[in-house]
mmCIF file of N, CA and C in Angstrom:
data_model
loop_
_atom_site.group_PDB
_atom_site.id
_atom_site.type_symbol
_atom_site.label_atom_id
_atom_site.label_comp_id
_atom_site.label_asym_id
_atom_site.label_seq_id
_atom_site.Cartn_x
_atom_site.Cartn_y
_atom_site.Cartn_z
ATOM 1 N N MET A 16 -31.239 31.855 4.156
ATOM 2 C CA MET A 16 -31.336 30.594 3.430
ATOM 3 C C MET A 16 -30.409 30.295 2.571
ATOM 4 N N LYS A 17 -29.640 31.261 1.798
ATOM 5 C CA LYS A 17 -28.816 30.977 0.878
ATOM 6 C C LYS A 17 -27.486 30.481 1.745
ATOM 7 N N THR A 18 -27.271 31.208 3.340
ATOM 8 C CA THR A 18 -26.079 30.452 3.921
ATOM 9 C C THR A 18 -26.153 29.347 4.420
ATOM 10 N N LEU A 19 -27.556 28.550 4.526
ATOM 11 C CA LEU A 19 -27.897 27.098 4.709
ATOM 12 C C LEU A 19 -27.686 26.168 3.481
ATOM 13 N N LYS A 20 -28.148 26.792 2.219
ATOM 14 C CA LYS A 20 -27.494 25.823 1.095
ATOM 15 C C LYS A 20 -26.088 25.568 1.072
ATOM 16 N N LEU A 21 -25.285 27.153 1.153
ATOM 17 C CA LEU A 21 -24.033 26.961 1.097
ATOM 18 C C LEU A 21 -23.315 26.082 2.460
ATOM 19 N N VAL A 22 -23.683 26.080 3.292
ATOM 20 C CA VAL A 22 -23.277 25.136 4.274
ATOM 21 C C VAL A 22 -23.479 23.848 3.821
ATOM 22 N N GLY A 23 -24.494 23.406 3.548
ATOM 23 C CA GLY A 23 -25.168 22.137 2.850
ATOM 24 C C GLY A 23 -24.351 21.491 1.962
ATOM 25 N N SER A 24 -23.977 22.403 0.754
ATOM 26 C CA SER A 24 -23.112 22.261 -0.336
ATOM 27 C C SER A 24 -21.565 21.478 0.402
ATOM 28 N N VAL A 25 -21.030 22.555 1.004
ATOM 29 C CA VAL A 25 -19.721 22.425 1.725
ATOM 30 C C VAL A 25 -19.759 20.785 2.418
ATOM 31 N N ALA A 26 -21.000 20.467 3.458
ATOM 32 C CA ALA A 26 -20.644 19.335 3.753
ATOM 33 C C ALA A 26 -20.330 18.046 2.751
ATOM 34 N N ALA A 27 -21.669 18.227 1.754
ATOM 35 C CA ALA A 27 -21.857 17.238 0.597
ATOM 36 C C ALA A 27 -20.764 17.268 0.203
ATOM 37 N N VAL A 28 -19.876 18.334 -0.411
ATOM 38 C CA VAL A 28 -18.200 18.213 -1.142
ATOM 39 C C VAL A 28 -17.561 17.515 0.005
ATOM 40 N N SER A 29 -17.144 17.844 1.198
ATOM 41 C CA SER A 29 -16.172 17.071 2.022
ATOM 42 C C SER A 29 -16.725 16.007 2.364
ATOM 43 N N LEU A 30 -17.637 15.290 2.193
ATOM 44 C CA LEU A 30 -18.335 13.649 2.541
ATOM 45 C C LEU A 30 -17.966 13.427 1.357
ATOM 46 N N LEU A 31 -17.856 13.807 -0.074
ATOM 47 C CA LEU A 31 -17.793 13.090 -0.991
ATOM 48 C C LEU A 31 -16.164 13.057 -1.179
ATOM 49 N N ALA A 32 -15.537 13.938 -0.684
ATOM 50 C CA ALA A 32 -13.883 13.986 -1.245
ATOM 51 C C ALA A 32 -13.445 12.968 -0.273
ATOM 52 N N ALA A 33 -13.883 13.052 1.290
ATOM 53 C CA ALA A 33 -13.599 11.793 2.517
ATOM 54 C C ALA A 33 -13.770 10.545 1.592
ATOM 55 N N CYS A 34 -14.883 9.978 1.058
ATOM 56 C CA CYS A 34 -15.031 8.899 0.462
ATOM 57 C C CYS A 34 -14.124 8.626 -0.861
ATOM 58 N N SER A 35 -14.247 9.474 -1.538
ATOM 59 C CA SER A 35 -13.145 9.395 -2.560
ATOM 60 C C SER A 35 -11.643 9.405 -2.316
ATOM 61 N N ALA A 36 -11.351 9.708 -1.235
ATOM 62 C CA ALA A 36 -9.624 9.423 -0.773
ATOM 63 C C ALA A 36 -9.995 8.141 0.196
ATOM 64 N N GLU A 37 -10.679 7.871 0.695
ATOM 65 C CA GLU A 37 -10.512 6.587 1.323
ATOM 66 C C GLU A 37 -10.729 5.167 0.149
ATOM 67 N N GLU A 38 -11.298 5.740 -0.598
ATOM 68 C CA GLU A 38 -11.413 4.407 -1.735
ATOM 69 C C GLU A 38 -9.979 4.327 -2.458
ATOM 70 N N THR A 39 -9.085 4.940 -2.748
ATOM 71 C CA THR A 39 -7.675 5.086 -3.085
ATOM 72 C C THR A 39 -6.797 4.334 -2.499
ATOM 73 N N VAL A 40 -6.905 4.070 -1.340
ATOM 74 C CA VAL A 40 -6.021 3.593 -0.295
ATOM 75 C C VAL A 40 -6.280 1.725 -0.577
ATOM 76 N N THR A 41 -5.262 1.257 -1.223
ATOM 77 C CA THR A 41 -4.984 -0.255 -1.468
ATOM 78 C C THR A 41 -5.073 -0.800 -0.164
ATOM 79 N N ARG A 42 -5.822 -1.738 -0.042
ATOM 80 C CA ARG A 42 -5.899 -2.668 0.991
ATOM 81 C C ARG A 42 -5.317 -3.724 1.168
ATOM 82 N N CYS A 43 -4.359 -4.541 2.346
ATOM 83 C CA CYS A 43 -4.042 -6.061 1.943
ATOM 84 C C CYS A 43 -4.457 -6.781 2.873
ATOM 85 N N THR A 44 -5.126 -6.015 4.417
ATOM 86 C CA THR A 44 -5.402 -7.238 5.114
ATOM 87 C C THR A 44 -5.743 -6.855 5.976
ATOM 88 N N THR A 45 -6.602 -7.358 6.878
ATOM 89 C CA THR A 45 -7.717 -7.080 8.030
ATOM 90 C C THR A 45 -7.014 -7.622 9.432
ATOM 91 N N ALA A 46 -6.011 -8.556 9.440
ATOM 92 C CA ALA A 46 -5.682 -9.594 10.043
ATOM 93 C C ALA A 46 -4.710 -8.934 11.097
ATOM 94 N N SER A 47 -4.323 -9.107 12.296
ATOM 95 C CA SER A 47 -3.620 -8.146 13.567
ATOM 96 C C SER A 47 -2.358 -8.178 13.016
ATOM 97 N N GLN A 48 -1.395 -7.623 13.426
ATOM 98 C CA GLN A 48 0.254 -7.530 13.158
ATOM 99 C C GLN A 48 1.080 -8.524 13.835
ATOM 100 N N SER A 49 0.001 -9.499 14.736
ATOM 101 C CA SER A 49 1.002 -10.734 15.237
ATOM 102 C C SER A 49 1.297 -11.609 14.273
ATOM 103 N N GLU A 50 -0.101 -11.635 13.305
ATOM 104 C CA GLU A 50 0.298 -12.512 12.025
ATOM 105 C C GLU A 50 0.859 -12.432 11.081
ATOM 106 N N TRP A 51 1.417 -11.166 10.732
ATOM 107 C CA TRP A 51 2.208 -10.714 9.977
ATOM 108 C C TRP A 51 3.759 -11.423 9.835
ATOM 109 N N ILE A 52 3.854 -11.350 8.508
ATOM 110 C CA ILE A 52 5.470 -11.937 8.642
ATOM 111 C C ILE A 52 6.382 -10.858 8.949
ATOM 112 N N ASP A 53 7.519 -11.316 9.672
ATOM 113 C CA ASP A 53 8.521 -10.322 10.042
ATOM 114 C C ASP A 53 8.634 -9.315 9.155
ATOM 115 N N GLN A 54 9.036 -8.073 9.326
ATOM 116 C CA GLN A 54 9.322 -7.317 8.045
ATOM 117 C C GLN A 54 10.872 -7.526 7.685
ATOM 118 N N GLU A 55 11.802 -7.827 8.764
ATOM 119 C CA GLU A 55 12.842 -8.334 8.144
ATOM 120 C C GLU A 55 13.019 -9.290 7.256
ATOM 121 N N GLN A 56 12.647 -10.551 7.743
ATOM 122 C CA GLN A 56 12.499 -11.738 7.480
ATOM 123 C C GLN A 56 11.726 -11.456 5.667
ATOM 124 N N PHE A 57 10.577 -10.707 5.751
ATOM 125 C CA PHE A 57 10.079 -10.248 4.214
ATOM 126 C C PHE A 57 11.193 -10.169 3.199
ATOM 127 N N GLN A 58 11.745 -8.770 3.795
ATOM 128 C CA GLN A 58 12.800 -8.178 2.874
ATOM 129 C C GLN A 58 13.473 -9.064 2.611
ATOM 130 N N ALA A 59 14.485 -10.040 3.388
ATOM 131 C CA ALA A 59 15.186 -10.794 3.107
ATOM 132 C C ALA A 59 14.945 -12.065 1.925
ATOM 133 N N GLY A 60 13.570 -12.273 2.335
ATOM 134 C CA GLY A 60 13.134 -13.196 1.587
ATOM 135 C C GLY A 60 12.964 -12.582 0.131
ATOM 136 N N LEU A 61 12.303 -11.564 -0.283
ATOM 137 C CA LEU A 61 12.551 -10.768 -1.310
ATOM 138 C C LEU A 61 13.978 -10.443 -1.929
ATOM 139 N N LYS A 62 15.031 -10.202 -1.362
ATOM 140 C CA LYS A 62 16.337 -9.682 -1.818
ATOM 141 C C LYS A 62 16.980 -11.328 -2.534
ATOM 142 N N GLU A 63 16.479 -12.331 -1.666
ATOM 143 C CA GLU A 63 16.519 -13.884 -2.001
ATOM 144 C C GLU A 63 16.382 -14.408 -3.354
ATOM 145 N N GLN A 64 15.003 -13.442 -3.580
ATOM 146 C CA GLN A 64 14.267 -13.589 -5.092
ATOM 147 C C GLN A 64 14.909 -12.570 -5.925
ATOM 148 N N GLY A 65 15.808 -11.704 -5.966
ATOM 149 C CA GLY A 65 16.316 -11.293 -6.638
ATOM 150 C C GLY A 65 15.843 -9.616 -6.377
ATOM 151 N N TYR A 66 14.846 -9.508 -5.959
ATOM 152 C CA TYR A 66 14.510 -7.887 -5.804
ATOM 153 C C TYR A 66 15.386 -7.047 -5.228
ATOM 154 N N GLU A 67 15.876 -5.729 -5.698
ATOM 155 C CA GLU A 67 16.260 -4.695 -4.907
ATOM 156 C C GLU A 67 15.765 -3.827 -4.226
ATOM 157 N N ILE A 68 15.745 -3.239 -3.085
ATOM 158 C CA ILE A 68 14.548 -2.741 -2.136
ATOM 159 C C ILE A 68 15.302 -1.757 -1.963
ATOM 160 N N ASN A 69 14.866 -0.065 -2.451
ATOM 161 C CA ASN A 69 15.303 1.099 -2.498
ATOM 162 C C ASN A 69 14.568 1.749 -1.085
ATOM 163 N N GLU A 70 13.274 1.207 -1.202
ATOM 164 C CA GLU A 70 12.378 1.612 0.092
ATOM 165 C C GLU A 70 11.314 0.900 0.924
ATOM 166 N N PHE A 71 10.884 0.419 1.803
ATOM 167 C CA PHE A 71 10.131 -0.268 2.310
ATOM 168 C C PHE A 71 9.039 0.394 3.436
ATOM 169 N N LYS A 72 8.013 0.211 3.455
ATOM 170 C CA LYS A 72 7.233 0.801 4.415
ATOM 171 C C LYS A 72 5.661 -0.404 4.418
ATOM 172 N N VAL A 73 5.379 0.255 5.825
ATOM 173 C CA VAL A 73 3.751 -0.326 5.930
ATOM 174 C C VAL A 73 2.956 0.683 5.956
ATOM 175 N N THR A 74 2.109 0.461 4.963
ATOM 176 C CA THR A 74 0.895 1.487 4.595
ATOM 177 C C THR A 74 -0.131 1.672 5.397
ATOM 178 N N PRO A 75 -1.306 2.805 5.035
ATOM 179 C CA PRO A 75 -2.169 2.886 5.745
ATOM 180 C C PRO A 75 -3.208 1.993 5.814
ATOM 181 N N GLY A 76 -3.119 1.128 4.393
ATOM 182 C CA GLY A 76 -4.267 -0.157 4.264
ATOM 183 C C GLY A 76 -3.728 -1.512 4.514
ATOM 184 N N ASN A 77 -2.431 -1.261 5.381
ATOM 185 C CA ASN A 77 -1.827 -2.555 5.994
ATOM 186 C C ASN A 77 -1.146 -3.784 4.915
ATOM 187 N N CYS A 78 -0.266 -2.836 3.967
ATOM 188 C CA CYS A 78 0.275 -3.678 3.339
ATOM 189 C C CYS A 78 1.759 -3.241 3.116
ATOM 190 N N TYR A 79 2.766 -4.330 3.113
ATOM 191 C CA TYR A 79 3.779 -4.029 2.740
ATOM 192 C C TYR A 79 4.626 -3.370 1.738
ATOM 193 N N GLU A 80 4.815 -2.523 1.309
ATOM 194 C CA GLU A 80 5.273 -1.857 -0.096
ATOM 195 C C GLU A 80 6.666 -1.519 -0.219
ATOM 196 N N ILE A 81 6.906 -1.875 -0.914
ATOM 197 C CA ILE A 81 8.013 -1.695 -1.577
ATOM 198 C C ILE A 81 8.705 -0.619 -2.892
ATOM 199 N N TYR A 82 9.478 -0.229 -2.825
ATOM 200 C CA TYR A 82 10.115 0.636 -4.169
ATOM 201 C C TYR A 82 11.604 0.201 -4.311
ATOM 202 N N GLY A 83 11.806 -0.204 -5.607
ATOM 203 C CA GLY A 83 12.719 -0.845 -5.937
ATOM 204 C C GLY A 83 12.760 -1.305 -7.793
ATOM 205 N N LYS A 84 13.491 -2.638 -7.440
ATOM 206 C CA LYS A 84 13.895 -3.114 -8.744
ATOM 207 C C LYS A 84 13.665 -4.621 -8.608
ATOM 208 N N ASN A 85 12.647 -5.116 -10.019
ATOM 209 C CA ASN A 85 11.982 -6.388 -9.397
ATOM 210 C C ASN A 85 13.142 -7.661 -10.209
ATOM 211 N N ARG A 86 13.158 -8.428 -10.272
ATOM 212 C CA ARG A 86 14.184 -9.617 -10.830
ATOM 213 C C ARG A 86 15.099 -9.636 -12.441
ATOM 214 N N ALA A 87 13.983 -8.590 -12.765
ATOM 215 C CA ALA A 87 14.366 -8.195 -14.431
ATOM 216 C C ALA A 87 15.028 -6.907 -14.521
ATOM 217 N N GLY A 88 15.032 -6.122 -13.303
ATOM 218 C CA GLY A 88 15.635 -4.814 -13.363
ATOM 219 C C GLY A 88 14.825 -3.797 -13.796
ATOM 220 N N GLU A 89 13.470 -3.917 -13.496
ATOM 221 C CA GLU A 89 12.512 -2.950 -14.069
ATOM 222 C C GLU A 89 12.071 -2.060 -12.760
ATOM 223 N N LYS A 90 12.231 -1.016 -12.646
ATOM 224 C CA LYS A 90 11.533 -0.352 -11.671
ATOM 225 C C LYS A 90 10.134 -0.529 -11.310
ATOM 226 N N VAL A 91 10.146 -0.997 -10.079
ATOM 227 C CA VAL A 91 8.060 -1.271 -9.470
ATOM 228 C C VAL A 91 7.921 -0.396 -8.532
ATOM 229 N N GLU A 92 6.927 -0.616 -7.863
ATOM 230 C CA GLU A 92 6.077 -0.181 -6.781
ATOM 231 C C GLU A 92 5.531 -1.346 -6.323
ATOM 232 N N ILE A 93 5.345 -2.398 -5.527
ATOM 233 C CA ILE A 93 5.028 -3.373 -5.310
ATOM 234 C C ILE A 93 4.113 -3.232 -3.864
ATOM 235 N N TYR A 94 2.745 -3.723 -3.842
ATOM 236 C CA TYR A 94 2.162 -3.913 -2.462
ATOM 237 C C TYR A 94 2.004 -5.172 -2.033
ATOM 238 N N PHE A 95 2.531 -5.970 -1.130
ATOM 239 C CA PHE A 95 1.978 -7.184 -0.776
ATOM 240 C C PHE A 95 1.042 -7.417 0.420
ATOM 241 N N ASN A 96 0.815 -8.465 0.653
ATOM 242 C CA ASN A 96 0.072 -8.891 1.372
ATOM 243 C C ASN A 96 1.062 -9.515 2.931
ATOM 244 N N PRO A 97 0.995 -9.155 3.931
ATOM 245 C CA PRO A 97 2.350 -9.071 5.017
ATOM 246 C C PRO A 97 1.743 -10.362 5.604
ATOM 247 N N VAL A 98 0.794 -11.029 5.433
ATOM 248 C CA VAL A 98 0.386 -12.205 5.876
ATOM 249 C C VAL A 98 0.857 -13.350 5.775
ATOM 250 N N ASP A 99 0.515 -13.125 4.063
ATOM 251 C CA ASP A 99 0.948 -14.685 2.943
ATOM 252 C C ASP A 99 2.161 -14.000 2.143
ATOM 253 N N GLY A 100 2.355 -12.819 2.037
ATOM 254 C CA GLY A 100 3.281 -12.817 0.963
ATOM 255 C C GLY A 100 3.197 -12.254 -0.244
ATOM 256 N N SER A 101 1.596 -12.545 -0.642
ATOM 257 C CA SER A 101 1.158 -12.375 -1.910
ATOM 258 C C SER A 101 1.262 -10.809 -2.391
ATOM 259 N N VAL A 102 1.112 -10.671 -3.705
ATOM 260 C CA VAL A 102 1.442 -9.950 -4.407
ATOM 261 C C VAL A 102 -0.253 -9.200 -4.777
ATOM 262 N N VAL A 103 -0.272 -7.742 -3.796
ATOM 263 C CA VAL A 103 -1.806 -7.495 -4.011
ATOM 264 C C VAL A 103 -1.945 -6.312 -5.186
ATOM 265 N N LYS A 104 -0.731 -5.455 -5.441
ATOM 266 C CA LYS A 104 -0.919 -4.523 -6.548
ATOM 267 C C LYS A 104 0.341 -4.425 -6.744
ATOM 268 N N GLU A 105 1.031 -4.169 -8.301
ATOM 269 C CA GLU A 105 1.782 -4.058 -8.726
ATOM 270 C C GLU A 105 1.847 -3.021 -9.894
ATOM 271 N N GLU A 106 2.733 -1.720 -9.871
ATOM 272 C CA GLU A 106 3.109 -1.165 -10.663
ATOM 273 C C GLU A 106 4.645 -0.908 -11.424
ATOM 274 N N LYS A 107 4.573 -0.909 -12.829
ATOM 275 C CA LYS A 107 6.235 -0.701 -13.316
ATOM 276 C C LYS A 107 6.267 0.609 -14.070
ATOM 277 N N GLU A 108 7.455 1.056 -13.624
ATOM 278 C CA GLU A 108 7.778 2.193 -14.632
ATOM 279 C C GLU A 108 8.223 2.012 -15.998
#
């Protein structure tokens, strides 16, 4: 009986941990990648606006994410919607 309760408890904790981890992913779009702005074109546009890009990547939540500096020279981490280029989330250091 104790073994059954332990297995049930472990399963419940695992399920809750999976749900919590999934909620922390910033989601930007569900559109297919054929609708996204070209990555090089997108980065070039940001640089023209004064951004300095140290790292650029595509996230599991379908975002373009940059680490770098904004126009004011502040360190930033920004998630962009790759379809329209809008800022979904921005963190400054």
